Coordinates of C-alpha atoms in Angstrom, one line a residue:
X1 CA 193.3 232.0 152.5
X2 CA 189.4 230.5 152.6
X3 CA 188.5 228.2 154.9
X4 CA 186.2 225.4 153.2
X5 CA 184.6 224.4 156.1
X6 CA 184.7 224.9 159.9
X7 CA 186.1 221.8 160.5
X8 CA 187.8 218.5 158.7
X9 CA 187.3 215.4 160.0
X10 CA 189.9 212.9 158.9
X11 CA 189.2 209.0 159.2
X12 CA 186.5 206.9 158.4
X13 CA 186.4 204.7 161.5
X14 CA 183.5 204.7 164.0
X15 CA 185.0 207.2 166.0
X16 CA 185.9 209.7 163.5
X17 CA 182.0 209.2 161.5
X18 CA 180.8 210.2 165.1
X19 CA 182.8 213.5 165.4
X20 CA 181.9 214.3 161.8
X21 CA 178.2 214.0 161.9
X22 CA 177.9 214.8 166.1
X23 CA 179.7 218.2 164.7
X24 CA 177.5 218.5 161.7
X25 CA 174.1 218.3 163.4
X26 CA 175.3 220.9 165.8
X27 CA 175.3 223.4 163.3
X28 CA 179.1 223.2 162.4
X29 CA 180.2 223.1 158.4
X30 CA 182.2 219.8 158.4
X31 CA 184.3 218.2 155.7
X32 CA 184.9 214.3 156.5
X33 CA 187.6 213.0 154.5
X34 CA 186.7 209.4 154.7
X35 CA 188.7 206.5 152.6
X36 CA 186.5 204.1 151.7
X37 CA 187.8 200.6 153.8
X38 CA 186.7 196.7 154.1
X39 CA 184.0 195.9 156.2
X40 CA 184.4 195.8 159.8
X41 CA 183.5 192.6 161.4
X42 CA 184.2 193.8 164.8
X43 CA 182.0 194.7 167.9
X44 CA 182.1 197.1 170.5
X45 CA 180.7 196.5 173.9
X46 CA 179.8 200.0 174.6
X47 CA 178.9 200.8 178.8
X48 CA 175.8 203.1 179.6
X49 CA 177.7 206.7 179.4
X50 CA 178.2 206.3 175.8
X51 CA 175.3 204.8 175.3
X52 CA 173.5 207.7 177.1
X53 CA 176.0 209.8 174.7
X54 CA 174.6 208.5 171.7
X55 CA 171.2 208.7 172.6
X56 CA 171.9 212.3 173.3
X57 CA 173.7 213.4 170.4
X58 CA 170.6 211.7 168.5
X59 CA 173.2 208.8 166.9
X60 CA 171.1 205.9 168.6
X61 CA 167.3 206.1 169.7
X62 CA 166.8 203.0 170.9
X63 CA 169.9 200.5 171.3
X64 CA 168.2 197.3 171.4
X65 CA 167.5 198.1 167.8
X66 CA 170.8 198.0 166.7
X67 CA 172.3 195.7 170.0
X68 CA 172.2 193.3 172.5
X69 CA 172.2 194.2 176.2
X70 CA 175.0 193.4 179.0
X71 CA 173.1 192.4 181.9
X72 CA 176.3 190.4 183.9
X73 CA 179.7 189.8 183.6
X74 CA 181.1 186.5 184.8
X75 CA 185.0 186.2 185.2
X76 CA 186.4 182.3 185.3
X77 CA 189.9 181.8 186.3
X78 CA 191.1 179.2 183.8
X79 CA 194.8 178.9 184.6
X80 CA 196.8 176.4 186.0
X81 CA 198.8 179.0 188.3
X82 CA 199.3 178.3 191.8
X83 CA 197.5 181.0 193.4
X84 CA 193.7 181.4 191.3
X85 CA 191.2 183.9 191.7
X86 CA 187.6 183.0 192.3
X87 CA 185.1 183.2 190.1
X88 CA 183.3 186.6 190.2
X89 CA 180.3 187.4 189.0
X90 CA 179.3 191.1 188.8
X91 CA 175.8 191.9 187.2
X92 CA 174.3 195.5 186.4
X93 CA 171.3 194.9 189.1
X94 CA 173.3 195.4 192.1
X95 CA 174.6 198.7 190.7
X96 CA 171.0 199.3 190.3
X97 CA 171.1 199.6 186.0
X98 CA 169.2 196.9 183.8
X99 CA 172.5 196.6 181.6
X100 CA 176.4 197.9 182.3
X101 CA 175.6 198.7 178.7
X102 CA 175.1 197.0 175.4
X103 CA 176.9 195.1 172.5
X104 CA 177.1 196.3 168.8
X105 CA 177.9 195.3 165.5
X106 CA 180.6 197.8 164.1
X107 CA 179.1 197.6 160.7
X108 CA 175.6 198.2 162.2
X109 CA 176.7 201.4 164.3
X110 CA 178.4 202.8 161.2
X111 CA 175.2 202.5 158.9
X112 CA 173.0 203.9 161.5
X113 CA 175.8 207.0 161.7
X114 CA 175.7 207.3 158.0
X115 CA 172.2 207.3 157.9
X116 CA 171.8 210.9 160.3
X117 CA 174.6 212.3 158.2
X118 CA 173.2 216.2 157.7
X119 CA 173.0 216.6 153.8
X120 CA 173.5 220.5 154.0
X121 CA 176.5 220.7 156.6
X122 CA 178.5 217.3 156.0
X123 CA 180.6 217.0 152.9
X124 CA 182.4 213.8 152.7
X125 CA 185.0 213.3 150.8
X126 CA 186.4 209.6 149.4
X127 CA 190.3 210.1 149.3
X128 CA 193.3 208.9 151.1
X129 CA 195.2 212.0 152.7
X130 CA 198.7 212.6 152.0
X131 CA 199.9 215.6 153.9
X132 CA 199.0 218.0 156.5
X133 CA 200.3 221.6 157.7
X134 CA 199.2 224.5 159.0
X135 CA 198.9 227.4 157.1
X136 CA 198.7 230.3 159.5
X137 CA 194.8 230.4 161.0
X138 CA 194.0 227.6 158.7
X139 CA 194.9 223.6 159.1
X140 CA 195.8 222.5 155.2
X141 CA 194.8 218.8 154.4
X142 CA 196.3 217.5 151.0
X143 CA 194.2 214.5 149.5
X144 CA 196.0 211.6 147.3
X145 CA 194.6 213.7 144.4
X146 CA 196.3 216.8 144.9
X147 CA 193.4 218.9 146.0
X148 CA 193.5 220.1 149.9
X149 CA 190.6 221.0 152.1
X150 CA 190.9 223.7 155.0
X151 CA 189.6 224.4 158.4
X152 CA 190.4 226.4 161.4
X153 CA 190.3 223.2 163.1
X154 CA 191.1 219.7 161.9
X155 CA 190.0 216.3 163.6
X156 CA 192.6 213.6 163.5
X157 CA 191.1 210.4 163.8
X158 CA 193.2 208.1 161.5
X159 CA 194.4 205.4 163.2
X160 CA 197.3 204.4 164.8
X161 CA 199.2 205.6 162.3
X162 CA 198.0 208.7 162.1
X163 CA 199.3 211.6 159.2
X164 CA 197.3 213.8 161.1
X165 CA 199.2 213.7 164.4
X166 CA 202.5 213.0 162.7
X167 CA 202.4 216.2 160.6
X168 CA 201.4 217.8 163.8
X169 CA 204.4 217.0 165.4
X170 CA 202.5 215.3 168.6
X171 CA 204.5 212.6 170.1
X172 CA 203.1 209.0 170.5
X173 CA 204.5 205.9 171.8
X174 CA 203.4 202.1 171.0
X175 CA 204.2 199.3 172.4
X176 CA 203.6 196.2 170.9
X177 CA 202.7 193.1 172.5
X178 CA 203.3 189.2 171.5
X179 CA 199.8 188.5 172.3
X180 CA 196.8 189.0 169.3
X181 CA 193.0 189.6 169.4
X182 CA 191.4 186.5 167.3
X183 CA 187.9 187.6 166.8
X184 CA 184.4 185.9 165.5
X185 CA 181.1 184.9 165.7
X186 CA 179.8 181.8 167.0
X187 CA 176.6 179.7 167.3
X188 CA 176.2 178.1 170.6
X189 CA 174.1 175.2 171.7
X190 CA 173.2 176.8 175.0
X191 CA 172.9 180.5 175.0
X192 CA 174.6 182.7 177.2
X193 CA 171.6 185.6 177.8
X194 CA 173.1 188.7 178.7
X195 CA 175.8 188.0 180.6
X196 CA 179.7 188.4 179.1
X197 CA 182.0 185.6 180.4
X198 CA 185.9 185.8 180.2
X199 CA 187.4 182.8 180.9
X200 CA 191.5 184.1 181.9
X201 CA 194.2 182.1 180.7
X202 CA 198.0 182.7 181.2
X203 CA 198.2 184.4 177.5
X204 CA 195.0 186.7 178.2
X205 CA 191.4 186.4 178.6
X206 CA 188.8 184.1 176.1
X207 CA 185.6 186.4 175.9
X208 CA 182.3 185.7 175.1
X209 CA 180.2 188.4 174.4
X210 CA 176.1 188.4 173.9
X211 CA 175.3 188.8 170.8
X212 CA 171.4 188.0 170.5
X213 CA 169.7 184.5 170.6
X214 CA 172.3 181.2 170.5
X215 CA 175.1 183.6 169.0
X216 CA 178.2 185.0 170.7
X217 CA 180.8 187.5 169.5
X218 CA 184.4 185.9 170.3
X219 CA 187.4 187.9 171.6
X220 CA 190.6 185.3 172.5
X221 CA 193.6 187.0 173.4
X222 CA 196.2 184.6 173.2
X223 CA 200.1 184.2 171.5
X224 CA 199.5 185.9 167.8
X225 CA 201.7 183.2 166.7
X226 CA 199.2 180.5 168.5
X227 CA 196.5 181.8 167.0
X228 CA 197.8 182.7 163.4
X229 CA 198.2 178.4 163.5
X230 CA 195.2 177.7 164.3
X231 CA 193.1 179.6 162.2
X232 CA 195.5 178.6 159.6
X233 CA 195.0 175.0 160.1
X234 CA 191.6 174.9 159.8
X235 CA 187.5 175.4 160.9
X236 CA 188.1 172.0 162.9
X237 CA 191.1 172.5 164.5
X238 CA 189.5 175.8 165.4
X239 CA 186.8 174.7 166.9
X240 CA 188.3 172.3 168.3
X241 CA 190.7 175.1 170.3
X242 CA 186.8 176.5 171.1
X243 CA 185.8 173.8 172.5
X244 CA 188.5 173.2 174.9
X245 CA 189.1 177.0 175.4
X246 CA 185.1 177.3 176.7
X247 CA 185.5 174.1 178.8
X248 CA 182.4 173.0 176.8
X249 CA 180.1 174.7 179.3
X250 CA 177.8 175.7 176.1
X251 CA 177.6 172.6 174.2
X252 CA 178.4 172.7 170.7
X253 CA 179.8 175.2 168.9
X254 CA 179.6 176.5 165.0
X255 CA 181.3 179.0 163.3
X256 CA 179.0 181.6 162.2
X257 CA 181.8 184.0 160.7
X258 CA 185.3 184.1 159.3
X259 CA 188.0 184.5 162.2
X260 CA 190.4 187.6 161.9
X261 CA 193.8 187.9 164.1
X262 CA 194.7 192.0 165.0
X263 CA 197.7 192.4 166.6
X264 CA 197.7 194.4 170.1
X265 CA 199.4 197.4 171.1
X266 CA 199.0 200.1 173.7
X267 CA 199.5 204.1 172.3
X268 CA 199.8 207.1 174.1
X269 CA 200.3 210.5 173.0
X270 CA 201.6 213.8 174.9
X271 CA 198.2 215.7 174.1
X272 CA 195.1 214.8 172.3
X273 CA 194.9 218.7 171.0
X274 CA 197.4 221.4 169.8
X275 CA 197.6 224.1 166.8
X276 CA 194.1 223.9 165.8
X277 CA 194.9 219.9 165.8
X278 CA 192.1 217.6 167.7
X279 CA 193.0 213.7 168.2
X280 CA 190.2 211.5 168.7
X281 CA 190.1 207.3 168.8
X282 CA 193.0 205.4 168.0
X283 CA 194.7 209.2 167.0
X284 CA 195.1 209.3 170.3
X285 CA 195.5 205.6 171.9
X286 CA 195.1 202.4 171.3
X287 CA 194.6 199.5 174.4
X288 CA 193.9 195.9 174.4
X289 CA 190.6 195.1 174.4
X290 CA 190.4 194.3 177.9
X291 CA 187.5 195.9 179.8
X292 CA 186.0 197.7 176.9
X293 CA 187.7 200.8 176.7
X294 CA 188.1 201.4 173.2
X295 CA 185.4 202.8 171.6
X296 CA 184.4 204.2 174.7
X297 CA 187.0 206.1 175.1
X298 CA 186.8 207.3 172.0
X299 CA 183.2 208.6 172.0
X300 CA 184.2 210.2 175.3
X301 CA 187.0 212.0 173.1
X302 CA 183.8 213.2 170.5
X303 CA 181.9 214.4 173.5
X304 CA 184.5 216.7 174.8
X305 CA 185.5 217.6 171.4
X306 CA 181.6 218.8 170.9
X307 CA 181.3 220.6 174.0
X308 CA 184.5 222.0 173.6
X309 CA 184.2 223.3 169.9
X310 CA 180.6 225.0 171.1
X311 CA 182.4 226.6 173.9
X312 CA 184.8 228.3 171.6
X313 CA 183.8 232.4 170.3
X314 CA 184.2 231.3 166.8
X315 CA 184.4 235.0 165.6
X316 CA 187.4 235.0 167.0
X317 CA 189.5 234.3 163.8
X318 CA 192.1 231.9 166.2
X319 CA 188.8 229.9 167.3
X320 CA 190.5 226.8 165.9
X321 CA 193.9 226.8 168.1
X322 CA 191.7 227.8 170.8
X323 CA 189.2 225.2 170.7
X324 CA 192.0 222.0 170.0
X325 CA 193.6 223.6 173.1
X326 CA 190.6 223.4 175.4
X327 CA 189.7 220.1 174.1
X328 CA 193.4 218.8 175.1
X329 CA 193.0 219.9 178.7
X330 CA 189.5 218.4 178.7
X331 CA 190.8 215.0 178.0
X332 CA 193.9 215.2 179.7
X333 CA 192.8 213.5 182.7
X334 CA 190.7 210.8 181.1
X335 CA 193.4 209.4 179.2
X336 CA 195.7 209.3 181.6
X337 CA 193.4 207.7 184.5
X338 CA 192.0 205.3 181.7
X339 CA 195.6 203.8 179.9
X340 CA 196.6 203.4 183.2
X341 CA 194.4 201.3 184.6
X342 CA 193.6 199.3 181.1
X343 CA 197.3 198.4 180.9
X344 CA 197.8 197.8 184.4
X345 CA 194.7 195.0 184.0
X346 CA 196.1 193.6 180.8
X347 CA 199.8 193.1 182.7
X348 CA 198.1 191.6 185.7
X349 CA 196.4 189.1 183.2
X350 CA 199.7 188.1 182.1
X351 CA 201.7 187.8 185.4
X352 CA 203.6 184.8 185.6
X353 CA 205.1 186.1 188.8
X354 CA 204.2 185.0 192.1
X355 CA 203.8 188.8 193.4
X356 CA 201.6 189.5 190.7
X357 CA 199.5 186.3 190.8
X358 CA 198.6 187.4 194.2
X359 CA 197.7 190.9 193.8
X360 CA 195.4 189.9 191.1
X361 CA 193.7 186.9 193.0
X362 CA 193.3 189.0 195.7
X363 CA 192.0 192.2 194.0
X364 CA 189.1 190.0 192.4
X365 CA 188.4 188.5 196.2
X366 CA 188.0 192.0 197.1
X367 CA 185.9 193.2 194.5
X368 CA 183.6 189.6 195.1
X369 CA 183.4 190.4 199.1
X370 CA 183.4 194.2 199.1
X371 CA 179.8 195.6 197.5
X372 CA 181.4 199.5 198.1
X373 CA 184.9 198.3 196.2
X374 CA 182.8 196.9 193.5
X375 CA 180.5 199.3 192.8
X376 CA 183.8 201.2 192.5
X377 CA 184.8 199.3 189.9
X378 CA 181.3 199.5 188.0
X379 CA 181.9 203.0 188.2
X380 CA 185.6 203.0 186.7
X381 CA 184.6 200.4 184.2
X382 CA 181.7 202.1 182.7
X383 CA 184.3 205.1 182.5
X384 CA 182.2 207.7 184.9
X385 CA 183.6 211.3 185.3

């Protein structure tokens, strides 16, 4: 059998467009099997190390091209429970950075990847993919047109519900939550600067994130089947919910995009890497979006999958096996250290419990009197290795 390329990248998300071209300009022959999909409206807060990841790997030059920096973070207990936290503000100057890092448009960062593409090395390919196995040395993907493309090594980085990892055999487990992600963008009357506020309510936090000038990117955690209603009832009874939500510290506020609801779930897997199999993104787990882990995370997978794949003797004809393997053990530690921590945070947002209400009220009084605990946190937060 004939390999077609030295690697396939499957999934056209931002993590998966970063593996394929990050690959492809380091001199690998890559195949990206990338379904063409709506537009994504999101944004990712992305902290310093990726940034400094991007700007290394040559994806980003300058990020205040492309995004808006995060100069503060201001947290704002907004619940009625007995014992609150105080309101904590943490800002990148004490840590001695100009920004914890900086905000994109998803759309934005995926034109910008497409645009460094390599023309020689990167094939990308439009077409669902149906099936996956391994044919001795060789991992077989089978497109929805009946043609398959092979590699020694093949990139998983479909989703949540990933063929990749299924056909693999790799074990995930999801756990689905009540509460949803309403997202949007919004015009305010006083702008915000750099700094990110959460306001915390008892269903999760209500997040404003800079997004340039007057505008804000929106991330309200709440009930799905709250906020289902009220984007179904309406642009006023919406803003009305923004209004009250923001305590109308920002003066009026205007819609400046359609809202979307995404439910939330956390995913885990054994291993990110086995049989010439590499999981990257949400292939590999899925949070909340509660202290911007996400896409971090999953550029932190593409770096370790780059360093690992140029560690690997690629003459050796079981290169592929070799490198998944050595990529696995690379992230095993990340991924563990991170979902725990993200999903402890997003529990502790949702305590209703006395117990719990008092660990987190008095973790943030820690982190507000203790510079050495909160530089910590910076540290943890920004994911530092």
């Amino acid at each position: 059998m004939k390999a077609d390329a030295d690697i396939v990248v499957v999934g056209a998300g931002l993590a998966g467009l970063a593996a394929a071209v990050s690959l492809a300009r380091a001199g690998l022959s890559v195949v990206h099997v990338a379904p063409a999909a709506p537009p994504d409206r999101r944004t990712s807060a992305l902290m310093m190390p990726s940034v400094d990841f991007l700007r290394r790997s040559g994806l980003v030059d300058d990020p205040a091209e492309i995004g808006h920096a995060l100069t503060a973070i201001r947290i704002i207990d907004a619940t009625p429970r007995l014992i609150r936290a105080p309101e904590t503000l943490f800002e990148a100057a004490e840590a001695g950075l100009p920004a914890f890092g900086w905000n994109f448009g998803n759309a934005r960062l995926l034109a910008r990847f497409q645009s460094l593409a390599p023309s020689t090395s990167l094939q990308t390919r439009d077409a669902a993919v149906v099936s996956y196995e391994r044919r001795g040395r060789l991992g077989a993907v089978t497109l929805a047109d009946g043609t398959s493309v092979q590699a020694p090594l093949v990139v998983g980085a479909d989703g949540k519900k990933s063929v990749i990892r299924t056909a693999a055999g790799i074990a995930a487990r999801e756990h689905r939550f009540a509460e949803a992600a309403l997202v949007c963008d919004l015009e305010l009357a006083r702008p915000i600067g750099g700094t990110s506020i959460e306001f915390h309510y008892p269903r999760g936090p209500f997040t404003l994130v800079p997004a340039g000038g007057n505008r804000a990117n929106l991330v309200w955690i709440d009930e799905e089947s709250l906020l289902r209603e009220t984007l179904a009832a309406g642009p006023d009874a919406l803003l009305r919910a923004l209004h009250e939500r923001s305590q109308r510290l920002f003066g009026a506020i205007a819609l400046a995009s359609p809202g979307f609801v995404f439910p939330l779930s956390t995913l885990t897997v054994d291993t990110a890497g086995a049989d010439g199999v590499a999981l990257v993104g949400e292939a590999a787990h899925a949070f909340p979006p509660i202290g911007a882990q996400g896409l971090n995370l999953g550029l932190r997978d593409v770096a370790d999958l780059v360093d690992a794949v140029a560690a690997a003797d690629r003459t050796d004809p079981d290169w592929g096996r070799l490198a998944a393997a050595d990529y696995a053990a690379r992230r095993a530690g990340d991924l563990a250290r991170t979902g725990g921590v993200v999903d402890a945070l997003f529990r502790s947002l949702l305590a209703d419990m006395l117990p719990g209400q008092m660990l987190r009220a008095g973790g943030l009084w820690a982190l507000k009197l203790l510079p050495p605990l909160r530089r910590r946190a910076f540290a943890l937060g920004m994911g530092e290795r």
